[in-house]
Tab-separated table of C-alpha atoms in Angstrom:
chain	number	residue	atom	x	y	z
B	415	MET	CA	-29.600	-11.181	5.940
B	416	ILE	CA	-29.146	-12.237	1.747
B	417	LEU	CA	-25.823	-12.271	0.087
B	418	ASP	CA	-24.752	-12.785	-3.425
B	419	PHE	CA	-22.329	-15.267	-4.461
B	420	ILE	CA	-19.879	-16.573	-6.850
B	421	THR	CA	-17.905	-19.741	-7.227
B	422	GLN	CA	-14.871	-19.452	-8.945
B	423	PRO	CA	-12.791	-22.357	-10.062
B	424	THR	CA	-8.694	-22.788	-9.409
B	425	PRO	CA	-5.885	-24.878	-9.096
B	426	LEU	CA	-6.921	-25.531	-5.570
B	427	GLY	CA	-10.914	-26.613	-6.498
B	428	ASP	CA	-14.084	-24.181	-6.745
B	429	PHE	CA	-13.356	-21.022	-4.717
B	430	SER	CA	-16.985	-19.475	-3.364
B	431	ILE	CA	-17.448	-15.513	-2.297
B	432	ALA	CA	-20.111	-14.086	-0.532
B	433	ILE	CA	-20.673	-10.568	-1.324
B	434	ASP	CA	-23.150	-7.429	0.389
B	435	SER	CA	-25.198	-5.267	-1.013
B	436	ALA	CA	-22.477	-2.685	-1.266
B	437	GLY	CA	-20.208	-4.714	-2.786
B	438	ALA	CA	-17.532	-5.720	0.145
B	439	VAL	CA	-16.332	-9.474	0.859
B	440	VAL	CA	-17.894	-11.013	3.569
B	441	GLY	CA	-16.956	-14.244	3.735
B	442	THR	CA	-15.092	-16.933	1.467
B	443	ALA	CA	-14.402	-20.646	1.228
B	444	PHE	CA	-13.283	-23.276	-1.001
B	445	GLY	CA	-15.665	-25.298	-1.906
B	446	GLY	CA	-19.146	-24.490	-3.158
B	447	VAL	CA	-22.230	-22.494	-1.544
B	448	GLU	CA	-22.464	-25.201	0.994
B	449	ALA	CA	-19.344	-24.222	2.456
B	450	LEU	CA	-20.030	-20.207	2.925
B	451	HIS	CA	-22.948	-21.266	4.481
B	452	ARG	CA	-20.293	-22.768	6.943
B	453	ARG	CA	-18.534	-19.545	6.860
B	454	VAL	CA	-20.898	-17.231	7.352
B	455	GLN	CA	-23.674	-18.040	9.423
B	456	ASN	CA	-27.556	-16.781	9.260
B	457	ALA	CA	-27.275	-15.496	5.342
B	458	LYS	CA	-29.298	-16.769	2.440
B	459	PHE	CA	-27.220	-16.758	-0.747
B	460	ARG	CA	-27.941	-15.745	-3.838
B	461	ARG	CA	-26.557	-16.544	-7.050
B	462	LEU	CA	-24.496	-13.310	-8.611
B	463	GLU	CA	-24.099	-13.837	-12.168
B	464	GLY	CA	-22.976	-11.876	-14.988
B	465	GLU	CA	-20.779	-9.241	-12.119
B	466	ALA	CA	-17.974	-9.181	-10.150
B	467	ARG	CA	-15.564	-8.729	-12.630
B	468	GLU	CA	-12.776	-7.135	-10.544
B	469	ILE	CA	-13.440	-9.469	-8.031
B	470	ARG	CA	-13.019	-13.009	-10.970
B	471	ALA	CA	-10.060	-11.066	-11.925
B	472	GLN	CA	-8.194	-10.544	-8.528
B	473	VAL	CA	-8.678	-14.170	-7.626
B	474	SER	CA	-7.722	-15.154	-11.477
B	475	GLY	CA	-4.930	-12.932	-11.116
B	476	TYR	CA	-3.511	-14.527	-7.261
B	477	PHE	CA	-3.537	-18.172	-8.833
B	478	GLU	CA	-1.706	-17.124	-11.849
B	479	GLY	CA	1.082	-14.844	-10.090
B	480	ARG	CA	0.131	-11.700	-11.660
B	481	LEU	CA	-1.240	-10.399	-8.280
B	482	ARG	CA	0.261	-10.545	-4.798
B	483	VAL	CA	-1.827	-7.846	-2.933
B	484	PHE	CA	-5.909	-7.667	-2.922
B	485	SER	CA	-7.892	-4.397	-3.270
B	486	LEU	CA	-11.305	-5.201	-2.469
B	487	ARG	CA	-13.257	-3.857	-0.025
B	488	LEU	CA	-13.573	-6.148	2.893
B	489	ALA	CA	-16.187	-6.343	5.935
B	490	PRO	CA	-15.679	-9.245	7.700
B	491	SER	CA	-17.394	-9.493	11.185
B	492	GLY	CA	-15.813	-10.109	14.478
B	493	THR	CA	-15.071	-8.935	17.340
B	494	PRO	CA	-12.703	-5.672	17.729
B	495	TYR	CA	-9.590	-8.293	19.127
B	496	GLN	CA	-10.286	-10.692	15.632
B	497	GLN	CA	-10.405	-7.605	13.782
B	498	ARG	CA	-6.741	-6.723	15.072
B	499	VAL	CA	-5.914	-9.974	14.347
B	500	TRP	CA	-7.664	-9.971	10.573
B	501	THR	CA	-5.858	-6.432	10.034
B	502	ALA	CA	-2.525	-7.787	11.329
B	503	LEU	CA	-2.476	-10.969	8.973
B	504	ARG	CA	-3.160	-8.450	5.950
B	505	HIS	CA	0.053	-6.958	6.385
B	506	VAL	CA	2.040	-10.599	6.292
B	507	ALA	CA	3.335	-9.896	2.460
B	508	TYR	CA	2.749	-12.895	-0.172
B	509	GLY	CA	4.961	-15.069	-0.465
B	510	GLU	CA	5.739	-14.809	3.753
B	511	ARG	CA	5.253	-17.071	6.433
B	512	GLN	CA	4.768	-15.836	10.243
B	513	SER	CA	4.367	-17.621	13.455
B	514	TYR	CA	1.695	-17.528	15.664
B	515	GLY	CA	4.029	-16.350	18.258
B	516	VAL	CA	5.170	-13.820	16.323
B	517	LEU	CA	2.437	-12.190	15.244
B	518	ALA	CA	0.975	-12.860	18.865
B	519	LYS	CA	4.365	-10.588	19.729
B	520	THR	CA	2.872	-7.980	17.606
B	521	LEU	CA	-0.157	-7.864	19.046
B	522	ASP	CA	1.122	-7.802	22.486
B	523	SER	CA	-1.297	-10.930	22.819
B	524	SER	CA	-0.737	-14.823	23.164
B	525	PRO	CA	-0.200	-17.114	19.770
B	526	ARG	CA	-3.243	-19.794	21.239
B	527	ALA	CA	-5.412	-16.546	21.371
B	528	VAL	CA	-4.321	-15.112	17.498
B	529	GLY	CA	-4.656	-18.683	16.299
B	530	ARG	CA	-8.386	-19.118	17.152
B	531	ALA	CA	-8.607	-15.641	15.866
B	532	ASN	CA	-6.643	-16.960	12.912
B	533	ALA	CA	-9.319	-19.618	12.595
B	534	THR	CA	-12.385	-17.750	12.572
B	535	ASN	CA	-11.013	-15.672	9.651
B	536	PRO	CA	-14.349	-15.326	7.593
B	537	ILE	CA	-12.558	-13.953	4.438
B	538	CYS	CA	-9.911	-16.428	3.842
B	539	LEU	CA	-7.256	-15.666	0.843
B	540	PHE	CA	-8.060	-12.509	1.281
B	541	ILE	CA	-7.053	-11.904	4.599
B	542	PRO	CA	-4.472	-14.462	4.522
B	543	CYS	CA	-4.409	-16.373	7.457
B	544	HIS	CA	-2.488	-19.322	5.858
B	545	ARG	CA	0.265	-17.638	6.124
B	546	ILE	CA	0.672	-18.156	9.860
B	547	VAL	CA	2.068	-21.675	10.881
B	548	GLY	CA	4.049	-22.685	13.805
B	549	ALA	CA	6.845	-22.063	15.321
B	550	ASP	CA	8.792	-24.773	14.006
B	551	GLY	CA	6.872	-23.986	10.498
B	552	SER	CA	4.985	-26.644	10.510
B	553	LEU	CA	1.362	-26.537	8.405
B	554	THR	CA	-1.031	-26.153	11.553
B	555	GLY	CA	-4.361	-26.289	10.733
B	556	TYR	CA	-6.578	-24.595	8.144
B	557	ALA	CA	-10.325	-24.654	7.852
B	558	PHE	CA	-9.608	-26.184	4.161
B	559	GLY	CA	-7.115	-28.818	4.892
B	560	GLU	CA	-3.732	-28.573	4.911
B	561	ASP	CA	-3.442	-29.689	0.942
B	562	ILE	CA	-4.860	-26.266	0.460
B	563	LYS	CA	-2.751	-24.555	2.756
B	564	ARG	CA	0.053	-25.842	0.972
B	565	GLY	CA	-0.696	-25.667	-2.228
B	566	LEU	CA	-1.196	-21.799	-1.272
B	567	LEU	CA	1.990	-21.238	0.332
B	568	GLU	CA	3.560	-23.538	-2.701
B	569	LEU	CA	1.994	-21.008	-5.545
B	570	GLU	CA	3.333	-17.696	-3.411
B	571	ALA	CA	6.725	-19.675	-2.782
B	572	LEU	CA	6.946	-20.115	-6.580
B	573	HIS	CA	5.930	-16.235	-7.902
B	574	ALA	CA	7.736	-14.755	-5.504
B	575	LEU	CA	11.083	-15.783	-6.983
B	576	ARG	CA	9.706	-14.281	-10.180
B	577	THR	CA	10.511	-10.315	-10.265
B	578	GLY	CA	9.961	-8.037	-13.319
B	579	ALA	CA	7.466	-5.638	-14.832
B	580	ALA	CA	5.010	-8.203	-15.005
B	581	ASP	CA	4.253	-8.603	-11.240
B	582	VAL	CA	0.801	-6.467	-10.778
B	583	GLU	CA	0.813	-5.184	-6.874
B	584	HIS	CA	-2.337	-3.883	-5.387
B	585	ARG	CA	-2.600	-1.892	-1.506
B	586	ALA	CA	-5.800	-3.630	0.622
B	587	VAL	CA	-8.661	-1.743	0.757
B	588	GLY	CA	-11.058	-2.286	3.351
């Protein structure tokens, strides 16, 4: 499988996005294309130049605090259970944190199973697995390290305090 990719600088480092031939996001990673290889296996990547304006604009808008919900087409590959968890993650609001246990109750599942599905989320940031924390609020695991998870949560907490017409909200599609 050949996927296009872009890498965009962010305040937390490079962020790479894999896009299928239909224009849907299939994987993301903090880092370069080598990080995407670890997330989307059995794929070959080619750099997409000069396109993907909407994806780039939404990533920039998020990090600038102007965008709270992404409206990109997403196509994560996973089991039906993983898909259920990833859908539930998309309902955890910007600036909010939810524990694995609370998310597990909404899915009639176990915190451990939810944690495993959360850990295998191939589309970080757009499917906000960083918003899931331990029962005591601790920053338990994140594929790209706790510093990036903390940075995302702090960014959202800072911008969630803002209100006003400058905030743009989009609905997720996918």
